[in-house]
Coordinates of C-alpha atoms and ligand atoms in Angstrom, one line a residue:
X1 CA -24.5 -7.8 5.4
X2 CA -20.7 -7.5 5.2
X3 CA -18.5 -8.0 8.1
X4 CA -15.1 -6.3 7.8
X5 CA -11.8 -6.8 9.6
X6 CA -9.5 -3.9 9.4
X7 CA -5.8 -4.6 9.9
X8 CA -4.0 -1.4 10.8
X9 CA -7.1 0.5 11.8
X10 CA -5.2 3.3 13.6
X11 CA -3.2 4.3 10.5
X12 CA -4.1 6.7 7.8
X13 CA -5.9 4.2 5.6
X14 CA -7.4 2.4 8.6
X15 CA -8.9 5.6 10.0
X16 CA -10.3 6.5 6.6
X17 CA -11.7 3.0 6.2
X18 CA -13.7 3.5 9.4
X19 CA -14.9 6.9 8.1
X20 CA -16.1 5.2 4.9
X21 CA -17.9 2.5 6.9
X22 CA -19.6 5.1 9.1
X23 CA -21.0 6.7 6.0
X24 CA -22.2 3.4 4.5
X25 CA -25.6 1.8 5.3
X26 CA -26.1 -0.4 8.4
X27 CA -25.3 -3.4 6.2
X28 CA -21.5 -3.0 6.9
X29 CA -20.1 -4.0 10.3
X30 CA -16.7 -3.9 11.8
X31 CA -15.6 -7.4 12.9
X32 CA -12.0 -6.9 14.0
X33 CA -9.6 -3.9 14.5
X34 CA -5.8 -4.2 14.8
X35 CA -3.1 -1.7 15.7
X36 CA 0.6 -1.8 16.4
X37 CA 0.7 0.2 19.6
X38 CA -1.7 3.1 19.7
X39 CA -3.8 1.8 22.6
X40 CA -5.7 5.1 23.1
X41 CA -7.0 5.3 19.6
X42 CA -7.8 1.5 19.4
X43 CA -9.8 1.8 22.6
X44 CA -11.8 4.7 21.1
X45 CA -12.4 2.7 17.9
X46 CA -13.5 -0.4 19.9
X47 CA -16.0 1.7 21.9
X48 CA -17.4 3.2 18.8
X49 CA -17.5 0.2 16.4
X50 CA -17.9 -2.7 18.8
X51 CA -15.9 -5.4 16.9
X52 CA -15.7 -9.0 18.1
X53 CA -11.8 -8.8 18.2
X54 CA -9.1 -6.2 18.9
X55 CA -5.4 -6.9 18.4
X56 CA -2.3 -5.1 19.5
X57 CA 1.3 -6.0 18.7
X58 CA 2.7 -6.3 22.3
X59 CA 1.1 -8.5 25.0
X60 CA 1.4 -5.7 27.6
X61 CA -0.5 -3.2 25.3
X62 CA -3.2 -5.9 24.8
X63 CA -3.5 -6.4 28.5
X64 CA -3.9 -2.7 29.0
X65 CA -6.6 -2.5 26.3
X66 CA -8.4 -5.5 27.9
X67 CA -8.3 -3.8 31.3
X68 CA -9.8 -0.6 29.8
X69 CA -12.6 -2.1 27.6
X70 CA -13.7 -5.0 29.8
X71 CA -15.8 -7.5 27.9
X72 CA -16.7 -5.3 24.8
X73 CA -14.7 -7.7 22.7
X74 CA -12.0 -10.3 22.7
X75 CA -8.4 -9.0 22.8
X76 CA -5.4 -10.7 21.2
X77 CA -1.8 -9.8 20.4
X78 CA 1.2 -10.4 18.1
X79 CA 1.3 -12.1 14.8
X80 CA -1.1 -14.8 16.0
X81 CA -3.6 -12.1 16.9
X82 CA -3.2 -10.5 13.4
X83 CA -3.7 -13.8 11.8
X84 CA -6.8 -14.4 13.9
X85 CA -8.2 -11.0 12.8
X86 CA -7.5 -11.9 9.2
X87 CA -9.4 -15.2 9.4
X88 CA -12.4 -14.8 11.7
X89 CA -15.1 -17.2 10.6
X90 CA -17.6 -14.2 10.8
X91 CA -15.5 -11.9 8.5
X92 CA -16.3 -11.5 4.8
X93 CA -13.7 -8.9 3.9
X94 CA -10.3 -8.1 5.2
X95 CA -9.0 -4.6 4.7
X96 CA -5.2 -4.9 4.9
X97 CA -3.9 -1.4 5.8
X98 CA -0.9 -2.5 7.7
X99 CA 2.2 -0.8 6.5
X100 CA 5.2 -2.9 5.2
X101 CA 5.9 -6.6 4.9
X102 CA 4.5 -7.0 8.4
X103 CA 1.2 -7.5 6.5
X104 CA 2.4 -10.6 4.7
X105 CA 1.5 -13.4 7.2
X106 CA -2.0 -12.0 7.9
X107 CA -2.6 -11.7 4.1
X108 CA -1.7 -15.4 3.8
X109 CA -4.1 -16.2 6.7
X110 CA -6.9 -14.3 5.0
X111 CA -6.2 -16.2 1.7
X112 CA -6.1 -19.6 3.5
X113 CA -9.4 -18.7 5.2
X114 CA -10.9 -17.7 1.8
X115 CA -11.6 -14.1 2.7
X116 CA -11.9 -11.3 0.1
X117 CA -9.2 -8.8 0.6
X118 CA -9.2 -5.0 0.1
X119 CA -5.5 -4.5 -0.2
X120 CA -3.8 -1.2 0.7
X121 CA -0.6 -2.8 1.8
X122 CA 1.4 -2.7 -1.5
X123 CA 4.6 -4.1 0.1
X124 CA 3.1 -7.6 0.3
X125 CA 2.4 -7.7 -3.4
X126 CA 6.0 -6.5 -4.0
X127 CA 7.5 -9.3 -2.0
X128 CA 5.0 -12.1 -2.5
X129 CA 2.8 -11.2 -5.5
X130 CA 4.1 -14.3 -7.2
X131 CA 2.6 -16.5 -4.4
X132 CA -0.4 -14.4 -3.5
X133 CA -2.0 -13.9 -7.0
X134 CA -2.1 -17.5 -8.1
X135 CA -3.3 -18.6 -4.7
X136 CA -6.1 -16.0 -4.8
X137 CA -7.1 -17.1 -8.4
X138 CA -7.1 -20.8 -7.5
X139 CA -9.5 -20.0 -4.6
X140 CA -11.6 -17.5 -6.5
X141 CA -10.7 -14.8 -4.0
X142 CA -11.0 -11.2 -5.1
X143 CA -8.1 -9.0 -4.3
X144 CA -9.5 -5.5 -4.5
X145 CA -7.0 -2.7 -4.9
X146 CA -7.2 0.2 -2.5
X147 CA -4.1 2.0 -3.8
X148 CA -5.7 4.8 -5.9
X149 CA -3.7 4.1 -9.1
X150 CA -4.6 0.4 -9.0
X151 CA -8.2 1.1 -8.1
X152 CA -8.2 3.3 -11.2
X153 CA -6.7 0.6 -13.5
X154 CA -9.1 -2.0 -12.0
X155 CA -12.1 0.3 -12.7
X156 CA -10.8 1.1 -16.3
X157 CA -10.6 -2.7 -17.0
X158 CA -14.1 -3.5 -15.6
X159 CA -16.1 -5.1 -18.4
X160 CA -13.2 -5.3 -20.8
X161 CA -12.8 -8.7 -22.4
X162 CA -9.2 -8.0 -23.5
X163 CA -6.1 -7.3 -21.5
X164 CA -4.6 -3.7 -21.8
X165 CA -1.8 -3.0 -24.2
X166 CA -0.2 -0.8 -21.6
X167 CA -1.1 1.2 -18.5
X168 CA -0.1 4.6 -17.3
X169 CA 0.4 4.8 -13.5
X170 CA 0.2 8.5 -12.6
X171 CA 2.5 10.0 -10.0
X172 CA 2.3 13.4 -8.3
X173 CA 6.1 13.6 -8.3
X174 CA 6.1 14.2 -4.5
X175 CA 7.3 17.3 -2.6
X176 CA 10.6 17.5 -4.5
X177 CA 9.5 17.3 -8.1
X178 CA 11.8 19.4 -10.3
X179 CA 14.7 19.3 -7.7
X180 CA 18.1 17.9 -8.4
X181 CA 20.2 15.7 -6.2
X182 CA 22.3 18.8 -5.2
X183 CA 19.0 20.5 -4.1
X184 CA 18.0 17.5 -2.1
X185 CA 21.4 16.9 -0.3
X186 CA 20.2 18.4 3.0
X187 CA 16.5 17.5 2.9
X188 CA 15.0 17.2 6.5
X189 CA 12.5 14.6 7.7
X190 CA 9.9 17.4 8.1
X191 CA 10.4 18.5 4.4
X192 CA 10.2 15.0 3.1
X193 CA 6.9 14.3 5.1
X194 CA 5.1 17.3 3.6
X195 CA 3.3 15.8 0.5
X196 CA 1.7 18.3 -1.7
X197 CA -1.6 16.4 -2.5
X198 CA -2.1 13.5 0.0
X199 CA -2.0 13.2 3.8
X200 CA -0.6 9.7 4.5
X201 CA 1.4 7.6 6.9
X202 CA 5.1 8.4 7.4
X203 CA 6.6 5.5 5.5
X204 CA 4.5 6.1 2.3
X205 CA 5.1 9.8 2.6
X206 CA 8.9 9.3 2.5
X207 CA 8.4 6.7 -0.3
X208 CA 6.5 9.4 -2.3
X209 CA 9.4 11.9 -1.8
X210 CA 12.0 9.4 -3.1
X211 CA 9.5 8.1 -5.7
X212 CA 10.1 4.6 -4.4
X213 CA 6.3 4.6 -3.8
X214 CA 5.8 4.6 -7.6
X215 CA 8.4 1.9 -8.0
X216 CA 6.6 -0.3 -5.5
X217 CA 3.4 0.5 -7.4
X218 CA 4.9 -0.7 -10.7
X219 CA 5.6 -4.1 -9.1
X220 CA 2.1 -4.1 -7.4
X221 CA 0.6 -3.4 -10.9
X222 CA 2.5 -6.3 -12.4
X223 CA 1.0 -8.8 -10.0
X224 CA -2.5 -7.3 -9.8
X225 CA -3.0 -7.1 -13.6
X226 CA -0.6 -9.7 -14.9
X227 CA 1.5 -7.3 -16.9
X228 CA 5.1 -7.3 -18.3
X229 CA 7.4 -4.5 -17.0
X230 CA 7.5 -2.9 -20.4
X231 CA 3.7 -2.5 -20.3
X232 CA 3.8 -0.4 -17.2
X233 CA 4.5 3.3 -17.7
X234 CA 4.9 6.0 -15.1
X235 CA 3.6 9.4 -15.9
X236 CA 4.1 12.4 -13.6
X237 CA 0.8 14.3 -13.2
X238 CA 1.3 16.8 -10.4
X239 CA -2.5 17.5 -9.9
X240 CA -3.3 13.9 -8.9
X241 CA -6.7 14.1 -10.6
X242 CA -6.3 11.3 -13.1
X243 CA -5.5 8.4 -10.9
X244 CA -4.2 6.2 -13.7
X245 CA -5.1 5.1 -17.3
X246 CA -5.3 2.1 -19.5
X247 CA -4.4 2.0 -23.3
X248 CA -5.9 -0.8 -25.4
X249 CA -4.6 -2.5 -28.6
X250 CA -6.7 -0.1 -30.7
X251 CA -5.1 3.0 -29.2
X252 CA -8.1 4.0 -27.1
X253 CA -7.3 5.2 -23.6
X254 CA -9.6 5.0 -20.5
X255 CA -8.8 7.1 -17.5
X256 CA -10.3 7.2 -14.0
X257 CA -10.6 10.7 -12.4
X258 CA -11.6 11.8 -9.0
X259 CA -10.7 14.1 -6.1
X260 CA -7.4 13.1 -4.5
X261 CA -9.3 11.4 -1.6
X262 CA -8.4 7.9 -0.6
X263 CA -11.9 7.4 0.9
X264 CA -13.2 7.0 -2.7
X265 CA -10.9 4.1 -3.6
X266 CA -11.4 2.5 -0.1
X267 CA -15.2 2.8 -0.6
X268 CA -15.1 1.2 -4.0
X269 CA -13.0 -1.7 -2.7
X270 CA -15.5 -2.3 0.1
X271 CA -18.7 -2.0 -1.9
X272 CA -17.5 -3.5 -5.2
X273 CA -19.2 -4.3 -7.6
X274 CA -21.6 -1.7 -6.3
X275 CA -21.1 2.0 -6.1
X276 CA -22.8 3.5 -3.0
X277 CA -23.3 7.2 -2.3
X278 CA -21.0 9.1 0.0
X279 CA -20.7 12.7 1.3
X280 CA -17.1 13.2 0.2
X281 CA -16.1 16.2 -1.9
X282 CA -16.7 16.0 -5.7
X283 CA -14.3 17.0 -8.4
X284 CA -14.8 20.5 -9.7
X285 CA -13.5 20.8 -13.2
X286 CA -13.6 24.6 -13.1
X287 CA -11.0 24.5 -10.3
X288 CA -9.0 21.6 -11.7
X289 CA -8.9 23.0 -15.2
X290 CA -5.3 22.4 -16.0
X291 CA -4.1 18.8 -16.1
X292 CA -0.4 18.4 -17.0
X293 CA 1.9 15.5 -17.6
X294 CA 5.6 14.9 -17.7
X295 CA 8.2 12.1 -17.8
X296 CA 9.5 11.0 -14.4
X297 CA 13.0 12.1 -13.6
X298 CA 14.9 8.8 -13.2
X299 CA 18.3 10.5 -12.7
X300 CA 17.5 12.6 -9.7
X301 CA 15.0 10.0 -8.3
X302 CA 16.8 6.7 -8.9
X303 CA 14.4 4.6 -6.8
X304 CA 12.0 4.2 -9.8
X305 CA 14.8 2.7 -11.9
X306 CA 15.9 0.5 -9.0
X307 CA 12.3 -0.9 -8.7
X308 CA 12.2 -1.8 -12.5
X309 CA 15.6 -3.4 -12.0
X310 CA 14.3 -5.6 -9.1
X311 CA 11.2 -6.4 -11.1
X312 CA 13.2 -7.6 -14.1
X313 CA 15.5 -9.6 -11.9
X314 CA 12.4 -11.2 -10.2
X315 CA 12.7 -13.9 -7.5
X316 CA 13.8 -12.4 -4.2
X317 CA 15.1 -9.1 -5.7
X318 CA 11.8 -7.3 -5.1
X319 CA 12.0 -8.4 -1.4
X320 CA 15.5 -7.0 -1.2
X321 CA 14.3 -3.7 -2.8
X322 CA 11.3 -3.5 -0.4
X323 CA 13.0 -4.5 2.8
X324 CA 16.1 -2.5 2.3
X325 CA 13.8 0.5 1.6
X326 CA 11.7 -0.2 4.7
X327 CA 14.9 -0.2 6.8
X328 CA 16.5 2.8 5.1
X329 CA 13.3 4.8 5.5
X330 CA 13.1 3.9 9.2
X331 CA 16.8 5.1 9.6
X332 CA 16.0 8.3 7.8
X333 CA 12.9 9.0 10.0
X334 CA 15.2 8.4 13.0
X335 CA 17.6 11.0 11.5
X336 CA 20.4 8.3 11.3
X337 CA 21.0 8.6 7.5
X338 CA 20.4 11.4 4.9
X339 CA 17.6 11.5 2.3
X340 CA 19.9 10.6 -0.6
X341 CA 21.4 7.7 1.3
X342 CA 18.0 5.9 0.9
X343 CA 18.5 5.1 -2.9
X344 CA 22.2 4.5 -2.6
X345 CA 21.9 1.9 0.2
X346 CA 19.1 0.1 -1.7
X347 CA 21.2 0.0 -4.8
X348 CA 24.1 -1.5 -2.8
X349 CA 21.8 -4.1 -1.3
X350 CA 20.5 -5.1 -4.7
X351 CA 24.1 -5.5 -6.0
X352 CA 25.3 -7.4 -3.0
X353 CA 22.4 -9.9 -3.0
X354 CA 22.8 -13.2 -4.7
X355 CA 19.6 -15.0 -5.2
X356 CA 20.5 -18.2 -3.4
X357 CA 16.9 -19.1 -2.6
X358 CA 15.8 -19.8 -6.1
X359 CA 12.4 -21.2 -5.0
X360 CA 10.2 -18.4 -3.7
X361 CA 8.3 -19.3 -0.5
X362 CA 6.9 -17.2 2.3
X363 CA 9.8 -18.5 4.5
X364 CA 12.4 -17.5 2.0
X365 CA 10.8 -14.1 1.6
X366 CA 11.0 -13.6 5.4
X367 CA 14.6 -14.8 5.5
X368 CA 15.5 -12.4 2.7
X369 CA 13.8 -9.6 4.5
X370 CA 16.1 -10.2 7.5
X371 CA 19.1 -10.3 5.2
X372 CA 18.2 -7.0 3.6
X373 CA 17.5 -5.2 6.9
X374 CA 20.8 -6.4 8.3
X375 CA 22.6 -5.3 5.2
X376 CA 21.2 -1.8 5.5
X377 CA 22.0 -1.5 9.2
X378 CA 25.6 -2.7 8.8
X379 CA 26.3 -0.6 5.7
X380 CA 24.9 2.8 6.8
Ligands
NAD401 P1 0.2 4.2 8.7 O1 1.6 4.2 9.2 O2 -0.6 5.5 8.8 O3 -0.6 3.0 9.4 C1 -0.2 1.7 9.4 C2 -1.0 0.9 10.3 O4 -0.4 -0.4 10.5 C3 -1.2 1.4 11.7 O5 -2.5 1.1 12.2 C4 -0.2 0.7 12.6 O6 -0.5 0.5 13.9 C5 -0.1 -0.7 11.9 N1 1.2 -1.3 11.9 C6 2.4 -0.7 11.6 N2 3.4 -1.6 11.8 C7 2.8 -2.7 12.2 C8 3.4 -4.0 12.5 N3 4.7 -4.3 12.5 N4 2.5 -5.0 12.9 C9 1.2 -4.7 13.0 N5 0.6 -3.5 12.7 C10 1.4 -2.6 12.3 O7 0.2 3.8 7.1 P2 -0.8 4.2 5.9 O8 -0.4 5.4 5.3 O9 -2.2 4.0 6.4 O10 -0.4 3.0 4.9 C11 -0.9 1.7 5.1 C12 -0.6 0.9 3.8 O11 -1.4 1.4 2.8 C13 0.8 1.0 3.3 O12 1.2 -0.2 2.7 C14 0.8 2.1 2.2 O13 1.7 2.0 1.2 C15 -0.6 1.9 1.6 N6 -1.3 3.1 1.1 C16 -1.5 4.2 1.8 C17 -2.1 5.3 1.3 C18 -2.4 6.5 2.1 O14 -3.0 7.5 1.6 N7 -2.0 6.6 3.4 C19 -2.4 5.3 -0.1 C20 -2.2 4.2 -0.8 C21 -1.6 3.0 -0.3
MG402 MG1 -0.8 5.1 -4.8

C-alpha cells in the first residue's frame, strides 16, 4: 500500500498524477491534496479521492473549502499547511508538483520527515540542490525525477555500476525554434504559451519558449546525477520522442523513448522500481519515423547560456537565475514586459548580484529570492 501526498494537485502535473493514480491498482491512495487558490477543483478532487488533508494558500479559501466539504477531511492553509501535507505520518511518497521556489520549504519538510519524493518541481533543485541532495543521501531518501528528461536519464542509468561520461538532455526547441531575436520582438503571451508538443502550466510553457526550461533542467541534472557542467549537453530534438540519453566511457549510448506524455514519467516515479500497466497511448514508430537532432541556438535563446553561467558560478547564482526568471515570467504573463526582456533582465540580475552569502542555507536562498524579485521589479 502506498499513500501519496500531492502538492500542487490542481496544476498540470498534479492533475495528471491523479489520472495516473486512478489507473493504478487499489494499492495506491491519495493522502493529501494541496492547491494555491482553485477551490472548485480542489473540492472536486477531495470528493473523488477522499484524502486525509486538503490545503489552500489563503485562510479564507481554506475556510470556504471546509464549509463546502464538511468533515470529508482536515483542511489547512499557507506554508504550514503545505509543510503538514509534505510530512503526514501516514504518507509514503510526496509528489511535489508545485511550481517555482514556493515548493522549497515543503520539500525540506518531506526530507526531514524521511518521505520519498517524486519531484516535478525543478526550481527547488536549481536553488537548493546543493542542500537537498546530500540530505536525501544521508537519510537514504529516494528523489525520483518526474521531469521527463531526468526520468529518462534515471532509467538509462538503472543497473549501471559506472557513472555516465556525459548526458544528452533533449529539448523540443519550443514554439519559436528557428526564429531570430528580430522575429521574436513582438511575441504575444498567447503565442508563447502555445507549445508544439506538450500541454503544461503557464510558467513552464514560457520557460520552454525562452529555453530557460532547458537551462533549469541542466542545473537539475547536475544535482540529480552528480555531474559537472561540461558533462551535460543539450540537444534539440523537435519530435520529443527521445526523452534524453546517456553516453558511457566506452562510447555506448542508451536512450529512453516514449510518447510525449508526462503520465508515463509520473507513473514510473510513483511505481519505481516496478513498472505497472497503464492505458496511455503507445509510441507508433511508423508515425514517428523521422527523429532529428540539432544544436541549440544560444544566440537567439540566451537563457540557456545564462543557466550555464549561473551553474558555473554556483552558490546563490542559480537562485538569482531562477528567481529573476520567475519574476520576469510573471511580468511577461501580466503583459508588463516584452518576451525578449526576460533574458535581458535575468542577465542584468546575474551581473548585479554579488554573492555576499557565501554559505548556502535555506534562509540565504529565500533572502536571495527576495533580492532577485525586487531587482527585476525595480529594473523593468
Ligand atoms: P501549474 O502551474 O499547472 O501547477 C502548479 C500547481 O502548484 C498548482 O496546483 C498551483 O495551485 C500550485 N501552486 C502554484 N503556486 C503556488 C504557491 N505559491 N504555493 C502553493 N502552491 C502553489 O504547473 P505545472 O505545469 O504542473 O508544473 C509544476 C512543476 O512541474 C513545475 O516546477 C514545472 O517546471 C514542473 N514540470 C512540469 C511539466 C508539465 O508538463 N507541466 C513537465 C516537467 C516538469
Ligand atoms: Mg522537462
